[in-house]
Coordinates of C-alpha atoms in Angstrom, one line a residue:
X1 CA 1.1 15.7 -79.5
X2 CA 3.7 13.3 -79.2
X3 CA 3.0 9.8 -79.2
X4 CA 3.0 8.0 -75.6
X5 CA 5.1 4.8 -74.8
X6 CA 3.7 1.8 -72.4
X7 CA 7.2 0.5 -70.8
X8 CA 7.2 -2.8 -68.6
X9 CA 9.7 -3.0 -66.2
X10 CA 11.8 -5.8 -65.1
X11 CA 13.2 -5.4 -61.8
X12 CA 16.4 -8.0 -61.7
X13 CA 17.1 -9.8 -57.8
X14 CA 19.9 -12.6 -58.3
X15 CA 18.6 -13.2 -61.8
X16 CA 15.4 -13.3 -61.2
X17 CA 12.8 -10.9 -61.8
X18 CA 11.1 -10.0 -58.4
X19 CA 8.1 -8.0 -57.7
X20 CA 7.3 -5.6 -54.3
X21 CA 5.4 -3.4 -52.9
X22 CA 6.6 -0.4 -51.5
X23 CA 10.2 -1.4 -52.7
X24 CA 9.4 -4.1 -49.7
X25 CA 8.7 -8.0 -49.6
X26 CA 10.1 -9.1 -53.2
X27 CA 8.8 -12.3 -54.3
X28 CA 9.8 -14.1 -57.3
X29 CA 8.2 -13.5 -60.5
X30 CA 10.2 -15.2 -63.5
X31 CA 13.2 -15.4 -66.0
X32 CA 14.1 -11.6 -67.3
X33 CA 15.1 -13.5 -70.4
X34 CA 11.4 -14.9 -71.2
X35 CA 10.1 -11.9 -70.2
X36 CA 12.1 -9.5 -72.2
X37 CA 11.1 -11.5 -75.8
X38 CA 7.4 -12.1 -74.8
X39 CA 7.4 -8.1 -74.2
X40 CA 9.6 -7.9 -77.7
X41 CA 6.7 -9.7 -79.2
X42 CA 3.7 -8.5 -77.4
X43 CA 3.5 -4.7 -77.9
X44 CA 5.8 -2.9 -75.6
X45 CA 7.8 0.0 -76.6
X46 CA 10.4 -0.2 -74.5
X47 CA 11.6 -2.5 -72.0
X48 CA 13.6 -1.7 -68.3
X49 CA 16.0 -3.5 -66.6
X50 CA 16.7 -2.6 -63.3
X51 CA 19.6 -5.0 -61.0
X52 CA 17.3 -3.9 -57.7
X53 CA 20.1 -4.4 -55.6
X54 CA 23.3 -3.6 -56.7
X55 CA 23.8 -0.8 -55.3
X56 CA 22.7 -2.0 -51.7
X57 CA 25.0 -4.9 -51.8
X58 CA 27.8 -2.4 -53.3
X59 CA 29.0 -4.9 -56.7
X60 CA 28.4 -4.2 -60.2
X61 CA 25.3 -5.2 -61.9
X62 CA 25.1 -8.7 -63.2
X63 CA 26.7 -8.5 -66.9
X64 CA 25.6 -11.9 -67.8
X65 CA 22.2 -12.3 -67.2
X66 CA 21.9 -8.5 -68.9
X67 CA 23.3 -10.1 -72.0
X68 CA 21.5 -13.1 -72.5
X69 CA 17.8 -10.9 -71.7
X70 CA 19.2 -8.0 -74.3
X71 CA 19.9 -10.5 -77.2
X72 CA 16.3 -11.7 -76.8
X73 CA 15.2 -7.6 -77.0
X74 CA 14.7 -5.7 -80.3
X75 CA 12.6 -2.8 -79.0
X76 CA 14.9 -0.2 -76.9
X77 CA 16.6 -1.0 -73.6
X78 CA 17.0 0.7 -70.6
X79 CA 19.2 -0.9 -67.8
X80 CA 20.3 0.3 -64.4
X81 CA 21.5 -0.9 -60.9
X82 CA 25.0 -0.4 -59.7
X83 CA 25.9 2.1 -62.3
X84 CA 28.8 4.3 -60.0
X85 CA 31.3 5.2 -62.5
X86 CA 31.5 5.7 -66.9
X87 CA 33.1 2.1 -67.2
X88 CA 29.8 1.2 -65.6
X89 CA 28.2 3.1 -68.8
X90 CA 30.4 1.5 -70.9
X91 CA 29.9 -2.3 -69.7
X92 CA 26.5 -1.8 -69.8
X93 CA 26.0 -0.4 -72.9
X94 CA 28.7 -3.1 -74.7
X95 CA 26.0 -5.7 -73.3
X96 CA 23.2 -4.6 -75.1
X97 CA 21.4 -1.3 -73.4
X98 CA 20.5 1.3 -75.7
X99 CA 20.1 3.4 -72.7
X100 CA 21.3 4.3 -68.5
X101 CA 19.4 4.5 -65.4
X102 CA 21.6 5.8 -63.0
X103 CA 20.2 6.6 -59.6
X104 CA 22.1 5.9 -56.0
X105 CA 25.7 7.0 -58.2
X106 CA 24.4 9.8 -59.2
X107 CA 23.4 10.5 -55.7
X108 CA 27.3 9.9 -55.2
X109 CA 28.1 12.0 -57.8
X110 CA 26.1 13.9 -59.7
X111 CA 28.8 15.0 -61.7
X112 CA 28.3 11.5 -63.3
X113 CA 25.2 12.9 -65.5
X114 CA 27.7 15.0 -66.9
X115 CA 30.5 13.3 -67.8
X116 CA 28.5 10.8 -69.2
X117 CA 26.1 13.0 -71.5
X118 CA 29.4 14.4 -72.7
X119 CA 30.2 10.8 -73.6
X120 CA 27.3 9.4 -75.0
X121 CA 24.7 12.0 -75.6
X122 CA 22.2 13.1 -73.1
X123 CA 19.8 10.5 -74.7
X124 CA 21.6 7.6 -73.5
X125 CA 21.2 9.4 -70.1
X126 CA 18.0 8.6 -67.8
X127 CA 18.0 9.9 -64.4
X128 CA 15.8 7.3 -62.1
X129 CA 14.1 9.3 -59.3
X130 CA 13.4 6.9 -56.4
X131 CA 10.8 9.5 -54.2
X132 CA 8.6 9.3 -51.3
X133 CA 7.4 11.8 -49.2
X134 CA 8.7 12.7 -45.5
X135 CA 7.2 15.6 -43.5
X136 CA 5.1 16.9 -46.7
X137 CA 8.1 17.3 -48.6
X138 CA 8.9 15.1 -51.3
X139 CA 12.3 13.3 -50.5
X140 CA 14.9 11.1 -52.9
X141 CA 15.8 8.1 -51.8
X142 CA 18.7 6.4 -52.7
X143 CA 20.1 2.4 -52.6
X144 CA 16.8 0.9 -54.1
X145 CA 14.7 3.0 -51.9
X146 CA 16.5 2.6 -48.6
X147 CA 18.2 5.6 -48.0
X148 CA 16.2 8.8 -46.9
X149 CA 19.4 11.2 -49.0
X150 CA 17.4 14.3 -47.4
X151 CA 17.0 15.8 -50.5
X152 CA 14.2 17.5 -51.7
X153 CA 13.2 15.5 -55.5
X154 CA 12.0 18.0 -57.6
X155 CA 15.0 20.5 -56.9
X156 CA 17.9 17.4 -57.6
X157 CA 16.0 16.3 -60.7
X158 CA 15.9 20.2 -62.2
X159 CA 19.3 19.3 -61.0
X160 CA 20.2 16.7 -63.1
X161 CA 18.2 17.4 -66.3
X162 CA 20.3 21.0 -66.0
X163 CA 23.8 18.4 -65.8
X164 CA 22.7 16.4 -69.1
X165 CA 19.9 14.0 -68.0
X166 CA 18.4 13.1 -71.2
X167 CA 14.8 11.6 -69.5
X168 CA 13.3 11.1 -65.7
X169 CA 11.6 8.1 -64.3
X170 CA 10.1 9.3 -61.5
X171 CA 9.4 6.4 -59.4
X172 CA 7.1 6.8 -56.4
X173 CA 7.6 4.8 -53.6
X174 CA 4.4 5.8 -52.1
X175 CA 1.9 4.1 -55.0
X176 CA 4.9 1.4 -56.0
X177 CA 2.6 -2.1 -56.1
X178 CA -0.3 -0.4 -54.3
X179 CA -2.2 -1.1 -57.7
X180 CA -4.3 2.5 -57.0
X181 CA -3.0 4.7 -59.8
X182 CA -0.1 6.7 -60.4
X183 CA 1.3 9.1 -58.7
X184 CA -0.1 12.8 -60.0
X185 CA 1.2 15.0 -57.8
X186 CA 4.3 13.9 -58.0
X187 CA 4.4 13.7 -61.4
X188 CA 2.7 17.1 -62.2
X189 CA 5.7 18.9 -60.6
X190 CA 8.1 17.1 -62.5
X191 CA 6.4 18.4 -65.2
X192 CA 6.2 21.6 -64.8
X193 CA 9.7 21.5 -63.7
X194 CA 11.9 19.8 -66.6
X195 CA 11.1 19.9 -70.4
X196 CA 12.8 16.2 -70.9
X197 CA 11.0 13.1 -71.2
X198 CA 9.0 11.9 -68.2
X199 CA 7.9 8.6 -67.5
X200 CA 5.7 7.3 -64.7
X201 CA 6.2 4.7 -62.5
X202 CA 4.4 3.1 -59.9
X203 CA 0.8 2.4 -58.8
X204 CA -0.7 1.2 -61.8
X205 CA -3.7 -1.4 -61.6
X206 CA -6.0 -1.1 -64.2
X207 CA -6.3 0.4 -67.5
X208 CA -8.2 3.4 -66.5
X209 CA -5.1 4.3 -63.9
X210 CA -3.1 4.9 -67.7
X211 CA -6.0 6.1 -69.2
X212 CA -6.1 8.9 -66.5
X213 CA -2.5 9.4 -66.4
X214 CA -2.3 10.7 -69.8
X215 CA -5.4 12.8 -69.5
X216 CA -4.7 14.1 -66.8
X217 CA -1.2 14.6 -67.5
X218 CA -0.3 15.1 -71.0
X219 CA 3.0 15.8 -70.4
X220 CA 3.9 13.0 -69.1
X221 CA 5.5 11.0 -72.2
X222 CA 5.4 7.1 -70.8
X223 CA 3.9 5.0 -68.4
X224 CA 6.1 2.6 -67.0
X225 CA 4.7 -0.8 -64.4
X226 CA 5.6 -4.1 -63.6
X227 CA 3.4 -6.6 -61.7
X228 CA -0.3 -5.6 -63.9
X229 CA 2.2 -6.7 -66.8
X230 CA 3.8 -9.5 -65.7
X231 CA 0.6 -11.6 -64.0
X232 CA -1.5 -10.7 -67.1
X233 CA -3.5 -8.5 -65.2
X234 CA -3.2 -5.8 -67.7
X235 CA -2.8 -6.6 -71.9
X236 CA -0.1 -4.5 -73.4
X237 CA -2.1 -4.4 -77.1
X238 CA -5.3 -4.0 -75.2
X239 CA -4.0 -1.4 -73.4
X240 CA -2.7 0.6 -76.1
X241 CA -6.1 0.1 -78.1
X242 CA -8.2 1.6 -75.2
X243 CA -5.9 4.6 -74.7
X244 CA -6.7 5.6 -78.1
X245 CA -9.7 5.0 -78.2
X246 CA -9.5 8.0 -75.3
X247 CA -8.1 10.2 -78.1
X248 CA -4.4 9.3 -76.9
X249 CA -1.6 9.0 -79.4
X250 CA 0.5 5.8 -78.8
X251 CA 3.2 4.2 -80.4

């Protein structure tokens, strides 16, 4: 079995890191840069940067805020918003990101997945699925959850795993900040639909939400959250200790 990954996620507003629910009514949390080195030192095995609204206010992400968090980060780095084009890729990635989210230009463009896993390797790749669900169908959104693209999600992430997407964070708008657990349904057809790396984001609230995750779902490879982390609600070592405790490998 391969080992599991506990990923916090910092979701960047004019250099801040902010915290919603429902991708709705951000308030602020706290510097990305202290964040990123108290996750560094605290047990995370990964770390995610996401500029939240780059892509709604159409600009690039912020390079310089990116820089000063990813010299503070020794554990790998994931960073999206904005991302449209490969110079994006490039910037990015000359900052300090060890991998790309790319999400709202890939909606653009999906031939952006490809090009780029050409480039860089489908591991520097990561497809972020923004979903909800409209009618009983599950639907991408794009723009940091504000645009209803009209596609249905599992069919454009096959999509994009098929055009080089290295990994998926599915990210469900429906349990994002609601604290009640993750998403399963959602992230059970991922599963069953891509053989890349899946990580989960959005509802967790307590330990047992990841502890039932990766039970329930053992092929989902991360679990990925935000606010639990950042207020102290949830431990990152404690976490980890009480998955495997349940049996589950972790980092």
């Amino acid at each position: 079995m391969i080992t599991k990954r506990i990923i916090p996620c910092l979701d960047v507003k004019d250099g801040r890191v902010v915290k919603g629910v429902k991708f709705e009514g951000l308030s602020d949390v706290s510097s990305p840069v202290e964040l990123a080195e108290y996750y560094t030192k605290n047990g995370a095995d990964e770390l995610v940067f996401y500029d939240i609204t780059a892509s709604a206010e159409g600009r690039t992400l912020f390079t310089d805020i990116l820089r000063q968090t990813a010299s503070r980060v020794f554990i790998p780095l994931t960073v999206g918003g904005g991302i449209h084009t490969l110079e994006d890729f490039d910037r990015v990635l000359k900052c300090g990101a060890d991998k790309v989210s790319v999400n709202s230009g890939a909606i653009r463009n999906p031939d952006l997945i490809r090009q780029a896993a050409l480039r860089y390797g489908s591991q520097c790749v990561v497809l972020s699925a923004d979903v909800k669900r409209v009618d009983g169908q599950f639907r991408v959104f794009g723009r940091g959850g504000r645009d209803d693209t009209g596609m249905e999600a599992i069919g454009w992430i096959k999509r994009c795993v098929e055009l080089g997407a290295g990994e998926v964070v599915v990210n469900s708008i429906d349990t994002d900040g609601v604290k009640e657990g993750f998403d399963l349904e959602l992230l059970a057809a991922v599963c069953a639909a891509v053989k890349v790396p899946v990580i989960a984001s959005g509802g967790a609230g307590k330990t047992e939400d990841f502890v039932e995750l990766f039970q329930t779902l053992p092929g989902v490879d991360a679990g990925l959250a935000a606010s639990v982390f950042h207020f102290g609600e949830i431990a990152i070592p404690q976490l980890k200790n009480a998955l495997r405790q349940q049996g589950i490998l972790m980092r």
